[in-house]
Coordinates of C-alpha atoms and ligand atoms in Angstrom, one line a residue:
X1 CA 111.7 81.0 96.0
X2 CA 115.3 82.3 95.7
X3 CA 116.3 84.2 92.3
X4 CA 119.8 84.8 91.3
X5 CA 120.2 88.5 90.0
X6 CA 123.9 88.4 89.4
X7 CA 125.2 84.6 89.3
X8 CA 126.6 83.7 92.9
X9 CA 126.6 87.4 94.3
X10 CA 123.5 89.1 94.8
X11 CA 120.0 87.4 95.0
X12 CA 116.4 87.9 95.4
X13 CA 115.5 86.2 98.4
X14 CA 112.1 87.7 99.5
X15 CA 108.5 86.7 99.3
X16 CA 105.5 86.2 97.5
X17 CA 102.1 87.3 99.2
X18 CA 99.5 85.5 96.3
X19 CA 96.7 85.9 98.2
X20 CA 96.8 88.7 100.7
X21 CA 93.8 91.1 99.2
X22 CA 94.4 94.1 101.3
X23 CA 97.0 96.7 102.4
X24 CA 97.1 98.9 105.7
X25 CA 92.9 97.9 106.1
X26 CA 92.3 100.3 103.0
X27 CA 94.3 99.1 99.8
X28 CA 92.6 96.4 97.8
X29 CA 95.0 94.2 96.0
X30 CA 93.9 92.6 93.5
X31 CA 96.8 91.0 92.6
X32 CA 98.3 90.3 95.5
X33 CA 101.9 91.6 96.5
X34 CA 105.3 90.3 97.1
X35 CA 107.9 91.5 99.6
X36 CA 111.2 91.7 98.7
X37 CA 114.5 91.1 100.1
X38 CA 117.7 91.2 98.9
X39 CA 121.4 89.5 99.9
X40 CA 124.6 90.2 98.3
X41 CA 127.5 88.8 99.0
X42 CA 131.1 90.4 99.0
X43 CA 134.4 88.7 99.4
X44 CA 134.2 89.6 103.4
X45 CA 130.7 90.6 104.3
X46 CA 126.9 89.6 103.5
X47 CA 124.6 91.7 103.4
X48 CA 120.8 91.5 103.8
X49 CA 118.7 94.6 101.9
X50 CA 114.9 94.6 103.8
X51 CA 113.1 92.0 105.0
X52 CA 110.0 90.8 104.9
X53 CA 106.0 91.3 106.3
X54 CA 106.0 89.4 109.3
X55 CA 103.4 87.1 108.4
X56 CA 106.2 85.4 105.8
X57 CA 109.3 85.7 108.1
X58 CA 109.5 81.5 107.9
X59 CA 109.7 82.1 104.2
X60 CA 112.5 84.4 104.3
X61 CA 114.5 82.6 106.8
X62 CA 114.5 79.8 105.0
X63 CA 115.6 81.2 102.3
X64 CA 118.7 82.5 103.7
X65 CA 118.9 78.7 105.2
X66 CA 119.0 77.7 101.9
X67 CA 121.7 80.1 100.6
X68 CA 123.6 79.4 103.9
X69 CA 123.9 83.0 104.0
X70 CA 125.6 84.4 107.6
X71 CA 124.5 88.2 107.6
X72 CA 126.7 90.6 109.0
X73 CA 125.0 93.6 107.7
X74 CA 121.1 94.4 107.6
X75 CA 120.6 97.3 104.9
X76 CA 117.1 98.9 105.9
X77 CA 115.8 101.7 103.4
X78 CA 112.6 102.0 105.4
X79 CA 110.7 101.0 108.2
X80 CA 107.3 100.0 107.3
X81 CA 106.7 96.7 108.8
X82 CA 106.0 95.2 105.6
X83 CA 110.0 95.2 105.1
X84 CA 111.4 95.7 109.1
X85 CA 108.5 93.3 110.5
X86 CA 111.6 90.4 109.7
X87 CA 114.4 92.5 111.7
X88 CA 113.8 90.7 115.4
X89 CA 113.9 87.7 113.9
X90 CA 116.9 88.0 112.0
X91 CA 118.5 89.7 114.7
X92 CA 117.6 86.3 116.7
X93 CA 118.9 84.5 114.7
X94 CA 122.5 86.5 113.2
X95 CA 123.9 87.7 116.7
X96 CA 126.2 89.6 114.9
X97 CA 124.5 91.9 112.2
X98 CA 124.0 95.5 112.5
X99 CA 121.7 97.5 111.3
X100 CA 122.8 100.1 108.6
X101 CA 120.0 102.9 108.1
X102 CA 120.0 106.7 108.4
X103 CA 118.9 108.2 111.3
X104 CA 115.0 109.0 110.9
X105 CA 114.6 105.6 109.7
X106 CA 116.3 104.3 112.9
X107 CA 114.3 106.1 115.3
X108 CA 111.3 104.5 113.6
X109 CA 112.8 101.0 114.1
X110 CA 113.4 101.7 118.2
X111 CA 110.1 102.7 118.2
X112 CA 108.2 100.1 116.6
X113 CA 110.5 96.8 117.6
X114 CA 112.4 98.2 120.2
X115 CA 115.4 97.1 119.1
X116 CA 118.4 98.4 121.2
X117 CA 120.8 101.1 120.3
X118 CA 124.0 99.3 120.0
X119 CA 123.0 97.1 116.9
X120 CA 122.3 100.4 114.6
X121 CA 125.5 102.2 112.1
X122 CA 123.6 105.2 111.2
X123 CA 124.7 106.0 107.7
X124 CA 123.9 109.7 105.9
X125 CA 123.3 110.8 102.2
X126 CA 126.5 108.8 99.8
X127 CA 128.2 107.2 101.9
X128 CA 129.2 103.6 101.5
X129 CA 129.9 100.5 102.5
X130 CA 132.3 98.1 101.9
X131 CA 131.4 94.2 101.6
X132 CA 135.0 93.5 99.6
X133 CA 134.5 94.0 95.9
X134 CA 130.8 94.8 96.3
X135 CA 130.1 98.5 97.3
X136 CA 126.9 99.5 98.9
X137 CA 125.7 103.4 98.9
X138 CA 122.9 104.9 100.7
X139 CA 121.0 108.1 98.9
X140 CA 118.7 109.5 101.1
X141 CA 115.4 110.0 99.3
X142 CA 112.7 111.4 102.0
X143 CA 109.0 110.9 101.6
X144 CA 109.2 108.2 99.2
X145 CA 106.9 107.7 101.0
X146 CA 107.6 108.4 104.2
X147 CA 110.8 111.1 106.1
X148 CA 112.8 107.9 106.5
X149 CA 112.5 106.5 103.0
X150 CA 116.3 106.2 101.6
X151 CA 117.3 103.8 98.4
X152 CA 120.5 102.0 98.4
X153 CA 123.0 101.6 95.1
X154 CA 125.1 98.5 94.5
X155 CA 128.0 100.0 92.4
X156 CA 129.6 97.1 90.5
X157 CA 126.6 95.5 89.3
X158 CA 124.6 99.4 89.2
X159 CA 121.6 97.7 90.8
X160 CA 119.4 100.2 92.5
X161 CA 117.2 98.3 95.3
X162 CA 114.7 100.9 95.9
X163 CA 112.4 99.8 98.5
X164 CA 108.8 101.3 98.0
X165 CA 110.1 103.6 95.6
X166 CA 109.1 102.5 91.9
X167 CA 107.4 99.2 93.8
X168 CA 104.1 97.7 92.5
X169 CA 101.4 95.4 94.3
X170 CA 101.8 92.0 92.1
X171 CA 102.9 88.6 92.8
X172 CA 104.4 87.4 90.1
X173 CA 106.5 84.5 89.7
X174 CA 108.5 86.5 86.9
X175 CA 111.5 87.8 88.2
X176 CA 111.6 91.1 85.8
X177 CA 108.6 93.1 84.5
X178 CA 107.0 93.3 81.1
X179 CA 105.2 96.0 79.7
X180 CA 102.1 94.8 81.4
X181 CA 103.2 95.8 84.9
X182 CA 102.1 99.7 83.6
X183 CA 98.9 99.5 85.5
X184 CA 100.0 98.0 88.5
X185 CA 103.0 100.1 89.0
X186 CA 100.9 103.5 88.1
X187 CA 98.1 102.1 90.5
X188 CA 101.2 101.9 93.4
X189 CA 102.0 104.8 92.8
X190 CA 98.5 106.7 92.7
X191 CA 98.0 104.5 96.4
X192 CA 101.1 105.3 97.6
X193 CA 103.3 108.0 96.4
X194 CA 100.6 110.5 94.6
X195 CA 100.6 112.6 97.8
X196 CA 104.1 113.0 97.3
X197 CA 104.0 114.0 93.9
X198 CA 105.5 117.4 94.2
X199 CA 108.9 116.1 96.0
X200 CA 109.2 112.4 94.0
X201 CA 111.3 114.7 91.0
X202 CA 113.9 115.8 93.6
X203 CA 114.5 111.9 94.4
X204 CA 114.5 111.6 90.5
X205 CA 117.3 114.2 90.3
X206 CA 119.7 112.6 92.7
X207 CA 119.1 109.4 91.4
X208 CA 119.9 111.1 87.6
X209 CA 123.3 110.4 87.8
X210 CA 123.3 106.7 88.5
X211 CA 124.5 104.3 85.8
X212 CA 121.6 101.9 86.8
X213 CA 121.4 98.1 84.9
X214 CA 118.3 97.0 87.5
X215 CA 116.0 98.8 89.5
X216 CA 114.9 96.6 92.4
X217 CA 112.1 97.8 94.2
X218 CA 110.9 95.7 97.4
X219 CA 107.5 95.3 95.7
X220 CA 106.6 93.5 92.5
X221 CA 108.6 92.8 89.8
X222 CA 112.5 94.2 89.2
X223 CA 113.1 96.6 86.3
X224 CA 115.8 95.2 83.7
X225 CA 115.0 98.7 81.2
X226 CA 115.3 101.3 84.6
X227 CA 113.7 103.8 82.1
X228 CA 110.5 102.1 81.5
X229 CA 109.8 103.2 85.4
X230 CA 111.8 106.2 85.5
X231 CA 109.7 107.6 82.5
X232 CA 106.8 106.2 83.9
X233 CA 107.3 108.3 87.3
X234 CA 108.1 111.5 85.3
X235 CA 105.7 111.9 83.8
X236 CA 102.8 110.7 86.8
X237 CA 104.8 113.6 88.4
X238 CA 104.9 116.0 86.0
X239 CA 101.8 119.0 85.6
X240 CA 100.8 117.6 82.6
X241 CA 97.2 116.1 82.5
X242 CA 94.8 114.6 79.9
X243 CA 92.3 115.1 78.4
X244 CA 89.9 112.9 80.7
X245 CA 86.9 113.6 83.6
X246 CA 86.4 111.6 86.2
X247 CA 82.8 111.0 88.0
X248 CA 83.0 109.3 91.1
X249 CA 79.3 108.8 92.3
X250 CA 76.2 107.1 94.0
X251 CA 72.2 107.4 92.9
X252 CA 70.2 105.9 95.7
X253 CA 67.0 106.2 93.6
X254 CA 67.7 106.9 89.6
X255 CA 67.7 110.8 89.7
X256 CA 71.6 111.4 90.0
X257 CA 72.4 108.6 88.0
X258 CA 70.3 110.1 85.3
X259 CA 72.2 113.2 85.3
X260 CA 75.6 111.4 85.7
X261 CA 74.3 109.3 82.4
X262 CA 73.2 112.6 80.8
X263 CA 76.6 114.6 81.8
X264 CA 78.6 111.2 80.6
X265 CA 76.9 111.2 76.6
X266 CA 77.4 115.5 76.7
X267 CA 81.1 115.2 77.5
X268 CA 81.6 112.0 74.8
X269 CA 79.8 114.5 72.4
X270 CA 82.2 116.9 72.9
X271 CA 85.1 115.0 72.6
X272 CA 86.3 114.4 76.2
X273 CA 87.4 111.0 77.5
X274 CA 84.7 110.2 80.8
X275 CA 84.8 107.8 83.1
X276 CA 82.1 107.2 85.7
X277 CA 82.7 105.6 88.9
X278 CA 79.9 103.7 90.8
X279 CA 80.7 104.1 94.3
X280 CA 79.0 101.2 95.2
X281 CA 80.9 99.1 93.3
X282 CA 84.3 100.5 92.2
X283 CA 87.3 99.6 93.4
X284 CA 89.3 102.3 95.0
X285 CA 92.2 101.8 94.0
X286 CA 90.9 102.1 90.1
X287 CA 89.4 105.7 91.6
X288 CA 93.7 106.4 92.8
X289 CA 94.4 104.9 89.7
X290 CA 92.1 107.5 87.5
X291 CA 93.1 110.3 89.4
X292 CA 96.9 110.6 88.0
X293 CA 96.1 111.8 85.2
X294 CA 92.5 112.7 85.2
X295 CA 92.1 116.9 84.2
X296 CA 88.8 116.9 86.3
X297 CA 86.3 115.3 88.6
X298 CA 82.5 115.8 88.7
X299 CA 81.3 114.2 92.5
X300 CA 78.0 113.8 92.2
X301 CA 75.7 112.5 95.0
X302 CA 72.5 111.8 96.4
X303 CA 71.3 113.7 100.0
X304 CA 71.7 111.4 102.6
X305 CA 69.7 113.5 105.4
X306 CA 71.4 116.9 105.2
X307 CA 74.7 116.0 103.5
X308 CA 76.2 113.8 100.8
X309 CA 76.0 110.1 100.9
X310 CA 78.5 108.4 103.3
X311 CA 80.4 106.3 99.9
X312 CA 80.9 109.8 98.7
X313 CA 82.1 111.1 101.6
X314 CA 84.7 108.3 101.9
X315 CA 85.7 108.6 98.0
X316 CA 85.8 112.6 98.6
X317 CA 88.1 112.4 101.5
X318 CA 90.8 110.1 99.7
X319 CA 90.7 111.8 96.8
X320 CA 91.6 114.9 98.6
X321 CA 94.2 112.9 100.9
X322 CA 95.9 111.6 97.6
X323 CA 96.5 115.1 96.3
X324 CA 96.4 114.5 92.7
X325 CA 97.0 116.8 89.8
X326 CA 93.6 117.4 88.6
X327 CA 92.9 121.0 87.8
X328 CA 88.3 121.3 87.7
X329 CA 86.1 120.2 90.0
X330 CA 82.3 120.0 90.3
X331 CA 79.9 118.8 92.3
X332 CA 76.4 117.5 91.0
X333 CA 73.5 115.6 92.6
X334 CA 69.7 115.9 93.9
X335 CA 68.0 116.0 97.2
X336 CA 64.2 115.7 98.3
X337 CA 63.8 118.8 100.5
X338 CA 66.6 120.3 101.3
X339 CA 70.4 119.8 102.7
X340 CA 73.9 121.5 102.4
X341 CA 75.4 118.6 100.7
X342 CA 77.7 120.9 98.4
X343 CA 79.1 122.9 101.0
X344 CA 79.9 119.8 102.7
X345 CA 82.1 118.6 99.7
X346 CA 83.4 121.8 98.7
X347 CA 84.4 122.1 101.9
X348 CA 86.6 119.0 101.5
X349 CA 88.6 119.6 98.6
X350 CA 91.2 122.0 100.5
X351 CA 94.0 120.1 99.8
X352 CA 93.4 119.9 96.1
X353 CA 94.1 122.6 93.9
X354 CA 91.7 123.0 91.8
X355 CA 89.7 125.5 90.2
X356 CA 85.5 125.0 90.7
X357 CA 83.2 124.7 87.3
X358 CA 79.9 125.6 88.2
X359 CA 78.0 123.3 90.5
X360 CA 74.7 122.0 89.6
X361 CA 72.0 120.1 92.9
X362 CA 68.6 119.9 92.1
X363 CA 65.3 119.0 93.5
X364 CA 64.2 115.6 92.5
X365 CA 64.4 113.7 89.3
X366 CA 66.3 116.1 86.1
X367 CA 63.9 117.9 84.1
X368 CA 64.2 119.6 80.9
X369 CA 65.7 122.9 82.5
X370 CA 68.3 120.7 84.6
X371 CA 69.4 119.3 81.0
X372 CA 70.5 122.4 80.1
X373 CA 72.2 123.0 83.0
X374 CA 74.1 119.5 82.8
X375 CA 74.6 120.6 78.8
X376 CA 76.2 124.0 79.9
X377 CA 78.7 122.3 82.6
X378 CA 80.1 120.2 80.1
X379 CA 80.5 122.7 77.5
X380 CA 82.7 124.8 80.7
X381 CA 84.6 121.9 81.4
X382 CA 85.4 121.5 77.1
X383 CA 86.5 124.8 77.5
X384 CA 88.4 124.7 80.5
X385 CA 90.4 122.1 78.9
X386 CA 90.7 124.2 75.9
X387 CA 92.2 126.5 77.4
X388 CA 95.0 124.2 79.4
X389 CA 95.9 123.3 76.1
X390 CA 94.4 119.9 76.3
X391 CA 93.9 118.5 72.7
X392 CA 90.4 117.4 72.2
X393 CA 89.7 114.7 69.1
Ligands
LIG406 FE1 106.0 98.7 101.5 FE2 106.0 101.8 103.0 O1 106.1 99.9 102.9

């Protein structure tokens, strides 16, 4: 499907991916996903901005069929083969075009398609390009979210195409998002840019500047009100959390989901905003997804031999891998005779920076003792979010 952006100049000429459930082996989409590739069209050269995956390079080729588009430039902003997976191809097929990218993003390309060194113009941080009455410039945005990310800038028309950068996993047959794409863009980002958190307002601050009518990312819908996204991003970025917990757990036999229950109705009680997490069963791309925001996490898990149970393990590790901005954690859970299944999670954690609320493993099912214990966590973690200011109805 081709979309005009801007009648008889720039285009959307990129792909759907409706059914494709899975990203890099470890991101469920539930929605699906779209590639996204752009051609513009100056009075003297075409140029093509990203390809496609390479399981829909027909798609994209015939697209450009369609448009009878002869590419003499091929913009690349980043070199994931979800966009580059398209380049041989193109290059196949449009002897001519070169490559414009900045150098990291080029090495990556030689690397992964071999593609020789004669068809690259590396480009750095503002410069521009020419197509005749249609100015392209390249800002270098690194770890966006990866060294070679960059975004590129069309001037006349102040459309941003911005690769990953503000993307979202959704095939859509709408052109430009609603309100409703919220969740899938904050779920991108929580997969995708969350470990990035702390450099993603630099790229916000060179891109500050830009009069920008369209943001076009190369997933999901485009943005025709930029600052839907932009706020969006600064404040998923910012310190600032809420007022919620998050429990991410497994019960093999009823005594850790008893406590979970029991910790779930003393935190509603006290005016905190829960949310457990069956491991079994969740999603984890909702766990990403609850982590922006989320002021803490209570892991709590059964003992699997001597440690915590593999799910939790798994859910522990990506939670620590995404980096998110939570401030508490704790740990809770049972075993039968023994184990050192909360030195094993606490020893996990180290890339999160987070402050630990008192821990509570017990033997066996809860008894009345253990409620108190459970009772006394969540009045620490009311009090911890007291004291970050949190407002608590
Ligand atoms: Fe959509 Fe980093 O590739």
């Amino acid at each position: 499907m081709i979309y005009k952006i801007i009648e008889n100049d720039v285009y959307s000429v990129g792909v759907k991916d409706w059914n494709r459930r899975i990203f890099d082996e470890l991101i469920p989409l539930p929605d699906g996903t779209s590639y996204n590739s752009f051609l513009v069209k100056g009075s003297n050269k075409t140029a093509l901005i990203d390809t496609v995956d390479p399981t829909k390079a027909n798609e994209l080729l015939d697209n450009l069929k369609k448009l009878d588009a002869d590419i003499d430039y091929l913009i690349v902003n980043h070199a994931e083969q979800d966009h580059s997976g398209t380049i041989p191809q193109i290059l196949d097929i449009y002897n001519n075009a070169l490559i414009i990218t900045n150098s990291k993003c080029k090495d990556l390309l030689i690397e992964f398609h071999l593609i020789p060194d004669e068809k690259f113009l590396v480009v750095g941080d503002g410069e521009t390009l020419d197509l005749g009455g249609k100015t392209l410039e390249f800002i270098i945005t690194p770890w966006v979210h990866w060294p070679d990310t960059m975004v590129t800038y069309l001037q006349e028309d102040q459309i941003l195409f911005s690769c990953d950068f503000f993307g979202s996993h959704l095939a859509t047959s709408e052109l430009f998002a609603d309100e409703d794409i919220y969740k899938s863009a904050k779920r991108y980002y929580a997969e995708i840019m969350m470990p990035f958190r702390t450099i993603i307002p630099k790229n916000l601050e060179k891109l500050k500047n830009l009069k920008i009518q369209i943001i076009a990312p190369s997933h999901g819908p485009l943005y025709n009100n930029p600052e839907f996204i932009l706020d969006a991003y600064k404040d998923w970025t910012s310190d600032n959390t809420k007022n919620h917990v998050i429990i991410p757990y497994i019960s093999m036999h009823g005594s850790t989901q008893n406590m979970v229950d029991y910790l779930v109705d003393s935190l509603i009680e006290r005016g905190l905003t829960v949310k457990p997490l069956n491991l079994t069963y969740t999603d984890l791309g909702e766990l990403a997804l609850d982590l922006v925001d989320a002021t803490t996490m209570v892991i709590a898990s059964p003992t699997v031999l001597t440690g915590p149970h593999p799910s939790v393990v798994y859910a522990t590790y990506l939670a620590n891998a995404l980096r998110p901005k939570l401030k508490f954690v704790s740990v809770m859970g049972s075993y039968g005779w023994g184990g050192r299944m909360l030195d094993q999670i606490t020893g996990m954690i180290g890339s999160l920076r987070v402050e630990m609320i008192t821990p509570l493993i017990i033997k066996g099912f809860p008894k009345e003792e253990d409620y108190v214990k459970i009772d006394e966590m969540a009045d620490e973690i009311t009090e911890k979010h007291k004291q970050l200011g949190i407002i608590i109805k």
